[in-house]
């Protein structure tokens, strides 16, 4: 069951503590801090999962795994350099692609920073980033948008996309890279 | 796939998207692990992926998902494993006297002509018929039930007491674990501060600055990768910037980020036991000003340095 949200503000008092503080509290077993972290990021995690999987039950299942994993090992995230909000969004996307392609998670590199110019623990900045990204995606050329979506949301390799679009693999790679750079410029305003 | 000294951003983009074949993925992973330049570019691309993710249309999951997560969280309390408690006997103890075959208070309403044998062979009929009974028998029955009720109450109390004891045990165990973790951190800190092999480095400003001059003191124990920085008289920063400490290895490798921090109102800042690789001998230390939560390579200029 999914409830579409039209930029509705949270009814409750916004959580003021930063991510690192919440993670430290979670490490000490503070369930309220876990609930606060969940409330802060559940929407983006779920939305990314749903966009990739198109199936609410599967998205909910992976969502639960992601947040329960945070509860079990918050110390792993204390070393996440950069933004936890960015990290969670990428983890959600990668987990969904793994599930979609029924493959084991690929080995990732530890201690890679998530360079984000936004404080994603802040609700307003999350909205600002979302608005700018959507506007930039709308500005991409239709073919570029399509190829990037095939890579990002469908998890198709550049070779698979090349076969499906009758482009060369090299063109597809460049198209994906250019789309990411365009979104980077948009994110930086 | 590029075979140059560094991977280009198209390859790194595919790597970040996890779209490379497994052998290609492994090759890039191996390279990036040892290349600060590519790590930095990869960090930017990971940030771009997060940007893309935030562009999706937003939905909320059903409220029941939150309940499930929080229920699981409550089940997995951060305590030492305690053997699972046997099923609570509480309700069984309280319910047993109310079972239908028990001679409940109905005997008060019963007439004397009914027999026990008859009651046994037709329990439901017997329930509706009076029992024989003298006042002494009635008293005995009352007494029996009073004793049974007392036993049930005592049993319940003992069970509740046991629950309290176990809750206290769990709390104490969790406290002990926390204490051990804190003691471990304190031990590492003490080792770093007192180790005879620890390097002590004074960091001073590299540019003219107003009095009092900013400075920092680093104590670094290479063998276990423990580091403490205490800095003072640091200039205030813009909200989106941080100071970042760098360890410059003596073997010529790229600087290693050793903790980002913001000074307090008095200009004091500190980094205590940042995550660092072990056995890296330091040639020098430097502090730069970085954007956001810090970077993977230093941004010039170096504001404090010492060797």
CSV table of C-alpha atoms in Angstrom, one decimal:
chain,number,residue,atom,x,y,z
A,1,UNK,CA,0.0,0.0,0.0
A,2,UNK,CA,1.5,3.3,-1.0
A,3,UNK,CA,0.5,6.8,-0.3
A,4,UNK,CA,1.6,9.4,-2.7
A,5,UNK,CA,2.9,12.5,-1.0
A,6,UNK,CA,2.4,15.9,-2.6
A,7,UNK,CA,5.1,17.7,-0.6
A,8,UNK,CA,3.1,17.5,2.5
A,9,UNK,CA,5.0,18.9,5.5
A,10,UNK,CA,5.5,16.6,8.5
A,11,UNK,CA,2.9,17.0,11.1
A,12,UNK,CA,5.2,16.2,13.9
A,13,UNK,CA,8.0,18.5,15.3
A,14,UNK,CA,11.0,18.2,13.0
A,15,UNK,CA,13.9,16.2,14.4
A,16,UNK,CA,16.8,18.6,15.1
A,17,UNK,CA,19.6,16.2,16.0
A,18,UNK,CA,22.1,15.5,13.2
A,19,UNK,CA,22.7,12.1,11.7
A,20,UNK,CA,25.9,11.4,13.6
A,21,UNK,CA,24.1,12.1,16.9
A,22,UNK,CA,21.3,9.8,16.0
A,23,UNK,CA,23.7,7.1,15.0
A,24,UNK,CA,25.6,7.4,18.3
A,25,UNK,CA,22.3,7.1,20.2
A,26,UNK,CA,21.3,4.1,18.0
A,27,UNK,CA,24.6,2.5,18.9
A,28,UNK,CA,23.6,2.8,22.5
A,29,UNK,CA,20.3,1.2,21.9
A,30,UNK,CA,18.1,4.3,21.7
A,31,UNK,CA,15.0,3.2,19.9
A,32,UNK,CA,13.6,6.7,19.7
A,33,UNK,CA,16.7,7.8,17.8
A,34,UNK,CA,16.2,4.9,15.4
A,35,UNK,CA,12.6,6.0,14.8
A,36,UNK,CA,13.8,9.5,14.1
A,37,UNK,CA,16.4,8.3,11.6
A,38,UNK,CA,13.7,6.1,10.0
A,39,UNK,CA,11.3,9.1,9.7
A,40,UNK,CA,14.0,11.3,8.2
A,41,UNK,CA,15.0,9.0,5.4
A,42,UNK,CA,12.2,6.5,4.9
A,43,UNK,CA,10.5,8.4,2.1
A,44,UNK,CA,13.5,8.7,-0.2
A,45,UNK,CA,14.6,5.1,0.5
A,46,UNK,CA,11.1,3.8,-0.2
A,47,UNK,CA,10.6,6.0,-3.3
A,48,UNK,CA,13.9,4.9,-4.9
A,49,UNK,CA,13.1,1.2,-4.1
A,50,UNK,CA,9.6,1.6,-5.6
A,51,UNK,CA,10.8,3.4,-8.7
A,52,UNK,CA,13.2,0.5,-9.5
A,53,UNK,CA,11.1,-2.4,-8.4
A,54,UNK,CA,7.6,-1.1,-9.3
A,55,UNK,CA,6.3,-3.4,-6.5
A,56,UNK,CA,5.4,-2.1,-3.1
A,57,UNK,CA,5.8,-5.4,-1.2
A,58,UNK,CA,9.3,-6.0,-2.5
A,59,UNK,CA,10.2,-2.3,-1.8
A,60,UNK,CA,8.9,-2.6,1.7
A,61,UNK,CA,10.8,-5.8,2.3
A,62,UNK,CA,14.1,-4.3,1.2
A,63,UNK,CA,13.4,-1.1,3.1
A,64,UNK,CA,13.0,-3.1,6.3
A,65,UNK,CA,16.3,-4.9,5.7
A,66,UNK,CA,18.1,-1.6,5.2
A,67,UNK,CA,16.8,0.0,8.3
A,68,UNK,CA,17.1,-3.1,10.5
A,69,UNK,CA,20.7,-3.3,9.3
A,70,UNK,CA,21.3,0.2,10.5
A,71,UNK,CA,20.0,-0.7,13.9
A,72,UNK,CA,22.2,-3.8,14.0
A,73,UNK,CA,25.4,-2.1,12.9
A,74,UNK,CA,25.2,1.7,13.2
A,75,UNK,CA,29.0,1.8,13.8
A,76,UNK,CA,29.4,0.8,10.1
A,77,UNK,CA,27.7,4.1,9.2
A,78,UNK,CA,29.6,6.3,11.6
A,79,UNK,CA,32.5,6.0,9.2
A,80,UNK,CA,30.5,6.9,6.2
A,81,UNK,CA,32.1,10.0,5.0
A,82,UNK,CA,29.8,12.7,3.8
A,83,UNK,CA,26.1,12.5,3.9
A,84,UNK,CA,24.2,9.6,5.4
A,85,UNK,CA,21.1,10.7,3.3
A,86,UNK,CA,23.1,10.4,0.1
A,87,UNK,CA,24.5,7.1,1.2
A,88,UNK,CA,21.1,5.7,2.0
A,89,UNK,CA,19.7,6.8,-1.4
A,90,UNK,CA,22.5,5.1,-3.2
A,91,UNK,CA,22.2,1.9,-1.1
A,92,UNK,CA,18.5,1.8,-1.8
A,93,UNK,CA,19.1,2.1,-5.5
A,94,UNK,CA,21.9,-0.6,-5.5
A,95,UNK,CA,19.9,-2.9,-3.3
A,96,UNK,CA,16.9,-2.6,-5.6
A,97,UNK,CA,19.0,-3.3,-8.7
A,98,UNK,CA,20.5,-6.3,-7.0
A,99,UNK,CA,17.1,-7.6,-6.2
A,100,UNK,CA,15.8,-6.9,-9.7
A,101,UNK,CA,18.7,-8.7,-11.4
A,102,UNK,CA,18.7,-11.4,-8.7
A,103,UNK,CA,22.4,-11.1,-8.1
A,104,UNK,CA,24.5,-11.0,-5.0
A,105,UNK,CA,25.5,-7.5,-3.9
A,106,UNK,CA,28.8,-6.4,-5.5
A,107,UNK,CA,31.7,-5.7,-3.4
A,108,UNK,CA,31.8,-2.0,-2.6
A,109,UNK,CA,34.7,0.2,-1.6
A,110,UNK,CA,34.7,1.2,2.0
A,111,UNK,CA,35.2,4.8,3.2
A,112,UNK,CA,34.2,6.4,-0.1
A,113,UNK,CA,32.9,9.9,0.6
A,114,UNK,CA,29.5,10.9,-0.8
A,115,UNK,CA,30.2,14.3,-2.1
A,116,UNK,CA,27.0,16.2,-1.7
A,117,UNK,CA,26.7,20.0,-1.4
A,118,UNK,CA,23.5,19.5,0.6
A,119,UNK,CA,22.8,18.8,4.2
A,120,UNK,CA,20.4,16.0,3.5
A,121,UNK,CA,19.5,15.6,7.2
A,122,UNK,CA,17.6,18.9,6.7
A,123,UNK,CA,14.1,18.5,5.3
A,124,UNK,CA,14.2,21.7,3.4
A,125,UNK,CA,17.5,20.9,1.7
A,126,UNK,CA,16.2,17.5,0.7
A,127,UNK,CA,13.2,19.2,-1.0
A,128,UNK,CA,15.4,21.7,-2.7
A,129,UNK,CA,17.7,19.0,-4.1
A,130,UNK,CA,14.6,17.0,-5.3
A,131,UNK,CA,13.1,20.0,-7.0
A,132,UNK,CA,16.4,20.9,-8.8
A,133,UNK,CA,17.0,17.4,-9.9
A,134,UNK,CA,13.5,16.9,-11.3
A,135,UNK,CA,13.8,20.2,-13.2
A,136,UNK,CA,17.2,19.1,-14.7
A,137,UNK,CA,15.9,15.7,-15.6
A,138,UNK,CA,13.1,17.3,-17.4
A,139,UNK,CA,15.6,19.4,-19.3
A,140,UNK,CA,17.6,16.4,-20.5
A,141,UNK,CA,17.1,15.4,-24.1
A,142,UNK,CA,14.5,12.6,-24.3
A,143,UNK,CA,17.0,10.0,-25.7
A,144,UNK,CA,19.5,11.0,-23.0
A,145,UNK,CA,16.8,10.7,-20.3
A,146,UNK,CA,15.8,7.3,-21.5
A,147,UNK,CA,19.3,5.9,-21.6
A,148,UNK,CA,20.1,7.3,-18.2
A,149,UNK,CA,16.9,5.8,-16.7
A,150,UNK,CA,17.7,2.4,-18.3
A,151,UNK,CA,21.1,2.5,-16.5
A,152,UNK,CA,20.0,4.0,-13.2
A,153,UNK,CA,16.6,2.6,-12.6
A,154,UNK,CA,16.7,-0.6,-14.6
A,155,UNK,CA,20.3,-1.5,-13.9
A,156,UNK,CA,21.1,-2.3,-17.5
A,157,UNK,CA,24.7,-2.2,-18.6
A,158,UNK,CA,25.9,0.1,-21.3
A,159,UNK,CA,26.3,-2.9,-23.6
A,160,UNK,CA,22.7,-4.0,-23.0
A,161,UNK,CA,21.4,-0.5,-23.5
A,162,UNK,CA,23.5,-0.2,-26.7
A,163,UNK,CA,21.8,-3.3,-28.1
A,164,UNK,CA,18.4,-2.1,-27.2
A,165,UNK,CA,18.8,1.4,-28.5
A,166,UNK,CA,21.0,0.7,-31.6
A,167,UNK,CA,23.6,3.0,-30.3
A,168,UNK,CA,27.3,2.1,-29.8
A,169,UNK,CA,28.4,1.1,-26.3
A,170,UNK,CA,30.8,4.0,-26.3
A,171,UNK,CA,28.0,6.5,-27.0
A,172,UNK,CA,25.9,5.0,-24.3
A,173,UNK,CA,28.7,5.4,-21.8
A,174,UNK,CA,29.2,9.0,-22.7
A,175,UNK,CA,25.5,9.7,-22.5
A,176,UNK,CA,25.3,8.2,-19.0
A,177,UNK,CA,28.3,10.3,-17.9
A,178,UNK,CA,26.9,13.5,-19.5
A,179,UNK,CA,23.6,13.0,-17.8
A,180,UNK,CA,25.3,12.6,-14.4
A,181,UNK,CA,27.4,15.7,-14.9
A,182,UNK,CA,24.3,17.7,-15.9
A,183,UNK,CA,22.6,16.6,-12.7
A,184,UNK,CA,25.7,17.5,-10.8
A,185,UNK,CA,25.6,21.0,-12.2
A,186,UNK,CA,21.9,21.2,-11.3
A,187,UNK,CA,22.5,20.0,-7.8
A,188,UNK,CA,25.1,22.8,-7.3
A,189,UNK,CA,22.6,25.4,-8.4
B,1,UNK,CA,37.9,0.0,-20.4
B,2,UNK,CA,40.7,2.6,-19.8
B,3,UNK,CA,44.1,1.3,-19.1
B,4,UNK,CA,45.6,4.8,-18.3
B,5,UNK,CA,47.0,5.7,-14.9
B,6,UNK,CA,43.6,6.8,-13.8
B,7,UNK,CA,40.2,5.6,-14.9
B,8,UNK,CA,38.2,8.3,-16.8
B,9,UNK,CA,34.9,9.4,-15.4
B,10,UNK,CA,32.8,7.4,-17.9
B,11,UNK,CA,34.3,4.2,-16.5
B,12,UNK,CA,34.0,5.4,-13.0
B,13,UNK,CA,30.4,6.4,-13.6
B,14,UNK,CA,29.6,2.8,-14.7
B,15,UNK,CA,31.5,1.5,-11.7
B,16,UNK,CA,29.5,3.7,-9.4
B,17,UNK,CA,26.3,2.5,-11.0
B,18,UNK,CA,27.5,-1.1,-10.5
B,19,UNK,CA,27.0,-1.8,-14.2
B,20,UNK,CA,30.4,-3.3,-15.0
B,21,UNK,CA,31.0,-7.0,-15.5
B,22,UNK,CA,32.4,-8.5,-12.3
B,23,UNK,CA,36.0,-8.7,-13.5
B,24,UNK,CA,35.9,-5.1,-14.7
B,25,UNK,CA,34.3,-4.1,-11.4
B,26,UNK,CA,37.0,-5.8,-9.5
B,27,UNK,CA,39.8,-4.2,-11.5
B,28,UNK,CA,38.3,-0.7,-11.0
B,29,UNK,CA,37.8,-1.5,-7.3
B,30,UNK,CA,41.4,-2.5,-6.9
B,31,UNK,CA,42.6,0.6,-8.6
B,32,UNK,CA,40.3,3.0,-6.7
B,33,UNK,CA,41.3,1.5,-3.4
B,34,UNK,CA,44.8,2.8,-3.9
B,35,UNK,CA,44.2,5.9,-5.9
B,36,UNK,CA,43.2,9.1,-4.1
B,37,UNK,CA,42.5,10.9,-7.4
B,38,UNK,CA,40.0,8.3,-8.6
B,39,UNK,CA,38.5,8.0,-5.1
B,40,UNK,CA,37.8,11.7,-5.2
B,41,UNK,CA,36.2,11.5,-8.6
B,42,UNK,CA,34.2,8.4,-7.5
B,43,UNK,CA,33.0,10.4,-4.5
B,44,UNK,CA,31.7,13.1,-6.8
B,45,UNK,CA,29.9,10.5,-8.9
B,46,UNK,CA,28.4,8.8,-5.9
B,47,UNK,CA,27.1,12.2,-4.9
B,48,UNK,CA,25.6,12.5,-8.4
B,49,UNK,CA,23.9,9.2,-8.0
B,50,UNK,CA,22.4,10.4,-4.7
B,51,UNK,CA,21.2,13.5,-6.6
B,52,UNK,CA,19.5,11.3,-9.2
B,53,UNK,CA,17.9,9.3,-6.4
B,54,UNK,CA,16.4,12.4,-4.8
B,55,UNK,CA,14.8,13.3,-8.1
B,56,UNK,CA,12.3,10.4,-8.0
B,57,UNK,CA,8.7,11.1,-7.3
B,58,UNK,CA,8.3,10.7,-3.5
B,59,UNK,CA,5.9,8.2,-1.8
B,60,UNK,CA,5.4,7.2,1.7
B,61,UNK,CA,5.3,3.5,2.6
B,62,UNK,CA,2.4,2.2,4.6
B,63,UNK,CA,2.5,2.9,8.3
B,64,UNK,CA,2.6,-0.8,9.1
B,65,UNK,CA,6.1,-0.9,7.6
B,66,UNK,CA,7.3,1.5,10.3
B,67,UNK,CA,5.6,-0.6,12.9
B,68,UNK,CA,7.3,-3.7,11.6
B,69,UNK,CA,10.7,-2.1,11.6
B,70,UNK,CA,10.3,-0.7,15.1
B,71,UNK,CA,9.0,-4.0,16.4
B,72,UNK,CA,12.1,-5.7,15.0
B,73,UNK,CA,14.2,-3.0,16.6
B,74,UNK,CA,12.5,-3.7,19.9
B,75,UNK,CA,13.0,-7.4,19.5
B,76,UNK,CA,16.7,-6.9,18.9
B,77,UNK,CA,17.5,-4.7,21.9
B,78,UNK,CA,21.2,-3.9,22.1
B,79,UNK,CA,22.0,-6.1,25.0
B,80,UNK,CA,23.9,-9.3,25.6
B,81,UNK,CA,21.9,-12.3,24.4
B,82,UNK,CA,19.8,-13.6,27.2
B,83,UNK,CA,18.2,-17.0,26.8
B,84,UNK,CA,14.7,-16.8,25.6
B,85,UNK,CA,12.2,-16.8,28.4
B,86,UNK,CA,9.8,-19.7,28.7
B,87,UNK,CA,6.3,-18.8,27.7
B,88,UNK,CA,4.7,-16.7,30.4
B,89,UNK,CA,2.6,-18.9,32.7
B,90,UNK,CA,0.8,-15.8,33.9
B,91,UNK,CA,-2.5,-16.3,32.1
B,92,UNK,CA,-2.5,-20.0,32.5
B,93,UNK,CA,-2.3,-19.6,36.2
B,94,UNK,CA,-5.1,-17.1,36.4
B,95,UNK,CA,-7.3,-18.9,33.9
B,96,UNK,CA,-7.1,-22.4,35.3
B,97,UNK,CA,-9.7,-21.9,38.1
B,98,UNK,CA,-12.2,-20.7,35.5
B,99,UNK,CA,-12.2,-23.9,33.5
B,100,UNK,CA,-15.7,-25.4,33.2
B,101,UNK,CA,-15.1,-28.7,35.1
B,102,UNK,CA,-13.9,-26.8,38.1
B,103,UNK,CA,-16.5,-26.5,40.9
B,104,UNK,CA,-16.9,-22.8,40.8
B,105,UNK,CA,-19.2,-20.9,43.0
B,106,UNK,CA,-22.2,-22.7,41.5
B,107,UNK,CA,-22.4,-25.0,44.5
B,108,UNK,CA,-24.1,-22.3,46.4
B,109,UNK,CA,-27.1,-22.5,44.1
B,110,UNK,CA,-27.3,-26.3,44.0
B,111,UNK,CA,-29.9,-28.5,45.8
B,112,UNK,CA,-28.8,-31.6,47.8
B,113,UNK,CA,-30.3,-34.4,45.7
B,114,UNK,CA,-27.7,-34.6,43.0
B,115,UNK,CA,-25.0,-37.3,43.2
B,116,UNK,CA,-21.3,-37.1,42.3
B,117,UNK,CA,-21.5,-40.1,40.0
B,118,UNK,CA,-24.3,-38.6,38.1
B,119,UNK,CA,-22.4,-35.4,37.8
B,120,UNK,CA,-19.3,-37.2,36.5
B,121,UNK,CA,-21.3,-39.1,33.9
B,122,UNK,CA,-23.2,-36.0,32.8
B,123,UNK,CA,-21.0,-33.0,33.5
B,124,UNK,CA,-23.1,-30.5,31.6
B,125,UNK,CA,-26.3,-31.7,33.3
B,126,UNK,CA,-24.5,-31.8,36.7
B,127,UNK,CA,-23.6,-28.2,36.3
B,128,UNK,CA,-27.2,-27.4,36.2
B,129,UNK,CA,-28.1,-29.6,39.2
B,130,UNK,CA,-27.5,-29.0,42.9
B,131,UNK,CA,-24.8,-30.9,44.8
B,132,UNK,CA,-25.1,-32.5,48.2
B,133,UNK,CA,-23.1,-30.6,50.8
B,134,UNK,CA,-23.0,-30.0,54.5
B,135,UNK,CA,-21.8,-26.6,55.9
B,136,UNK,CA,-18.5,-28.3,56.8
B,137,UNK,CA,-18.1,-29.4,53.2
B,138,UNK,CA,-18.9,-25.9,51.9
B,139,UNK,CA,-16.3,-24.5,54.2
B,140,UNK,CA,-13.7,-27.1,53.0
B,141,UNK,CA,-14.5,-26.2,49.4
B,142,UNK,CA,-14.1,-22.5,50.2
B,143,UNK,CA,-10.9,-23.2,52.0
B,144,UNK,CA,-9.6,-25.2,49.1
B,145,UNK,CA,-10.4,-22.5,46.7
B,146,UNK,CA,-8.9,-19.8,48.9
B,147,UNK,CA,-5.7,-21.8,49.0
B,148,UNK,CA,-5.8,-22.3,45.2
B,149,UNK,CA,-6.3,-18.5,44.7
B,150,UNK,CA,-3.5,-17.7,47.1
B,151,UNK,CA,-1.2,-20.1,45.2
B,152,UNK,CA,-2.2,-18.5,41.9
B,153,UNK,CA,-1.5,-15.0,43.2
B,154,UNK,CA,1.8,-16.1,44.7
B,155,UNK,CA,2.7,-17.8,41.4
B,156,UNK,CA,1.9,-14.7,39.5
B,157,UNK,CA,3.9,-12.6,41.8
B,158,UNK,CA,6.9,-14.9,41.5
B,159,UNK,CA,6.6,-14.8,37.8
B,160,UNK,CA,6.5,-11.0,37.8
B,161,UNK,CA,9.4,-10.8,40.1
B,162,UNK,CA,11.3,-13.1,37.8
B,163,UNK,CA,10.5,-10.8,34.9
B,164,UNK,CA,11.8,-7.8,36.9
B,165,UNK,CA,15.0,-9.6,37.7
B,166,UNK,CA,15.6,-10.6,34.1
B,167,UNK,CA,14.9,-7.0,32.9
B,168,UNK,CA,17.4,-5.8,35.5
B,169,UNK,CA,19.9,-8.4,34.3
B,170,UNK,CA,19.5,-7.2,30.7
B,171,UNK,CA,20.0,-3.6,31.7
B,172,UNK,CA,23.1,-4.4,33.7
B,173,UNK,CA,24.4,-6.5,30.9
B,174,UNK,CA,23.9,-3.7,28.4
B,175,UNK,CA,25.6,-1.3,30.8
B,176,UNK,CA,28.5,-3.6,31.1
B,177,UNK,CA,28.9,-3.9,27.3
B,178,UNK,CA,28.7,-0.1,27.0
B,179,UNK,CA,31.3,0.2,29.7
B,180,UNK,CA,33.6,-2.2,28.0
B,181,UNK,CA,33.3,-0.3,24.7
B,182,UNK,CA,34.0,3.0,26.4
B,183,UNK,CA,36.9,1.4,28.3
B,184,UNK,CA,38.3,0.1,25.0
B,185,UNK,CA,38.2,3.6,23.5
B,186,UNK,CA,39.8,5.1,26.7
B,187,UNK,CA,42.5,2.5,26.6
B,188,UNK,CA,43.3,3.3,23.0
B,189,UNK,CA,43.4,6.9,23.8
B,190,UNK,CA,45.6,6.4,26.8
B,191,UNK,CA,47.9,4.2,24.8
B,192,UNK,CA,48.2,6.8,22.1
B,193,UNK,CA,49.0,9.6,24.7
B,194,UNK,CA,51.5,7.6,26.6
B,195,UNK,CA,53.2,5.4,24.0
B,196,UNK,CA,56.9,5.9,23.9
B,197,UNK,CA,56.8,5.5,20.1
B,198,UNK,CA,54.1,8.1,19.6
B,199,UNK,CA,54.9,11.1,17.5
B,200,UNK,CA,54.1,14.5,19.0
B,201,UNK,CA,53.8,17.3,16.4
B,202,UNK,CA,53.1,21.0,16.9
B,203,UNK,CA,51.1,22.4,14.0
B,204,UNK,CA,51.5,26.1,13.4
B,205,UNK,CA,49.9,28.6,11.1
B,206,UNK,CA,51.3,28.9,7.6
B,207,UNK,CA,50.1,32.4,7.0
B,208,UNK,CA,49.9,35.7,9.0
B,209,UNK,CA,47.1,35.6,11.4
B,210,UNK,CA,45.8,37.7,14.3
B,211,UNK,CA,47.0,37.0,17.8
B,212,UNK,CA,46.6,34.6,19.5
B,213,UNK,CA,48.1,32.5,16.8
B,214,UNK,CA,46.3,29.3,15.9
B,215,UNK,CA,48.1,26.1,16.7
B,216,UNK,CA,47.5,22.4,17.0
B,217,UNK,CA,49.1,19.5,18.9
B,218,UNK,CA,49.0,16.1,17.3
B,219,UNK,CA,49.9,12.9,19.2
B,220,UNK,CA,50.1,10.0,16.8
B,221,UNK,CA,50.9,6.3,17.4
B,222,UNK,CA,51.6,4.7,14.0
B,223,UNK,CA,51.6,1.2,15.2
B,224,UNK,CA,47.9,1.1,16.1
B,225,UNK,CA,46.8,4.1,14.0
B,226,UNK,CA,45.7,6.1,17.0
B,227,UNK,CA,45.7,9.9,16.7
B,228,UNK,CA,44.6,12.8,18.9
B,229,UNK,CA,44.5,16.4,17.7
B,230,UNK,CA,43.9,19.4,20.0
B,231,UNK,CA,43.8,22.7,18.3
B,232,UNK,CA,43.2,26.2,19.6
B,233,UNK,CA,42.7,29.8,18.5
B,234,UNK,CA,41.2,28.6,15.2
B,235,UNK,CA,39.3,31.1,13.1
B,236,UNK,CA,35.5,30.6,12.8
B,237,UNK,CA,34.4,29.0,9.6
B,238,UNK,CA,31.4,29.5,7.3
B,239,UNK,CA,28.6,27.1,8.1
B,240,UNK,CA,29.2,24.8,5.1
B,241,UNK,CA,33.0,24.4,5.8
B,242,UNK,CA,35.1,22.3,8.1
B,243,UNK,CA,38.7,22.0,9.1
B,244,UNK,CA,40.2,18.7,8.0
B,245,UNK,CA,43.4,17.1,9.4
B,246,UNK,CA,45.7,15.3,7.0
B,247,UNK,CA,48.3,12.7,7.7
B,248,UNK,CA,51.2,13.0,5.1
B,249,UNK,CA,52.8,9.5,4.9
B,250,UNK,CA,56.6,9.4,4.9
B,251,UNK,CA,56.6,6.9,2.0
B,252,UNK,CA,55.3,9.6,-0.4
B,253,UNK,CA,51.7,8.3,-0.7
B,254,UNK,CA,48.8,10.7,-1.0
B,255,UNK,CA,47.7,12.5,2.2
B,256,UNK,CA,45.3,10.5,4.3
B,257,UNK,CA,42.3,12.3,5.7
B,258,UNK,CA,42.5,12.1,9.5
B,259,UNK,CA,39.3,13.7,10.6
B,260,UNK,CA,37.1,16.7,9.9
B,261,UNK,CA,36.0,19.0,12.7
B,262,UNK,CA,34.5,22.4,13.4
B,263,UNK,CA,35.9,24.6,16.2
B,264,UNK,CA,33.8,25.7,19.1
B,265,UNK,CA,33.0,29.3,20.0
B,266,UNK,CA,36.4,29.7,21.6
B,267,UNK,CA,38.2,28.5,18.5
B,268,UNK,CA,39.1,25.1,20.1
B,269,UNK,CA,38.8,22.0,18.0
B,270,UNK,CA,39.7,18.4,18.4
B,271,UNK,CA,39.9,15.1,16.6
B,272,UNK,CA,40.1,11.9,18.7
B,273,UNK,CA,40.8,8.5,17.4
B,274,UNK,CA,39.7,9.0,13.8
B,275,UNK,CA,39.6,5.8,11.6
B,276,UNK,CA,43.1,5.5,10.2
B,277,UNK,CA,45.1,2.6,8.7
B,278,UNK,CA,47.7,1.1,11.0
B,279,UNK,CA,51.5,1.3,10.6
B,280,UNK,CA,51.6,4.4,8.4
B,281,UNK,CA,54.6,6.5,9.4
B,282,UNK,CA,53.8,10.2,9.2
B,283,UNK,CA,56.1,12.7,7.7
B,284,UNK,CA,54.0,15.6,8.6
B,285,UNK,CA,50.5,16.7,9.4
B,286,UNK,CA,48.4,19.5,7.9
B,287,UNK,CA,45.1,21.1,8.4
B,288,UNK,CA,43.0,22.5,5.5
B,289,UNK,CA,39.6,24.0,5.1
B,290,UNK,CA,37.2,21.8,3.2
B,291,UNK,CA,33.6,21.9,2.0
B,292,UNK,CA,30.8,19.9,3.6
B,293,UNK,CA,31.9,17.0,5.7
B,294,UNK,CA,35.5,17.0,4.4
B,295,UNK,CA,37.2,15.6,1.3
B,296,UNK,CA,39.4,12.8,0.1
B,297,UNK,CA,42.3,15.1,-0.9
B,298,UNK,CA,43.3,18.4,0.6
B,299,UNK,CA,42.2,21.7,-0.8
B,300,UNK,CA,45.0,24.3,-0.7
B,301,UNK,CA,46.0,26.3,1.2
B,302,UNK,CA,47.2,24.4,4.3
B,303,UNK,CA,46.3,26.6,7.3
B,304,UNK,CA,48.3,24.7,9.9
B,305,UNK,CA,51.2,22.4,9.4
B,306,UNK,CA,53.9,20.6,11.3
B,307,UNK,CA,56.4,17.8,10.9
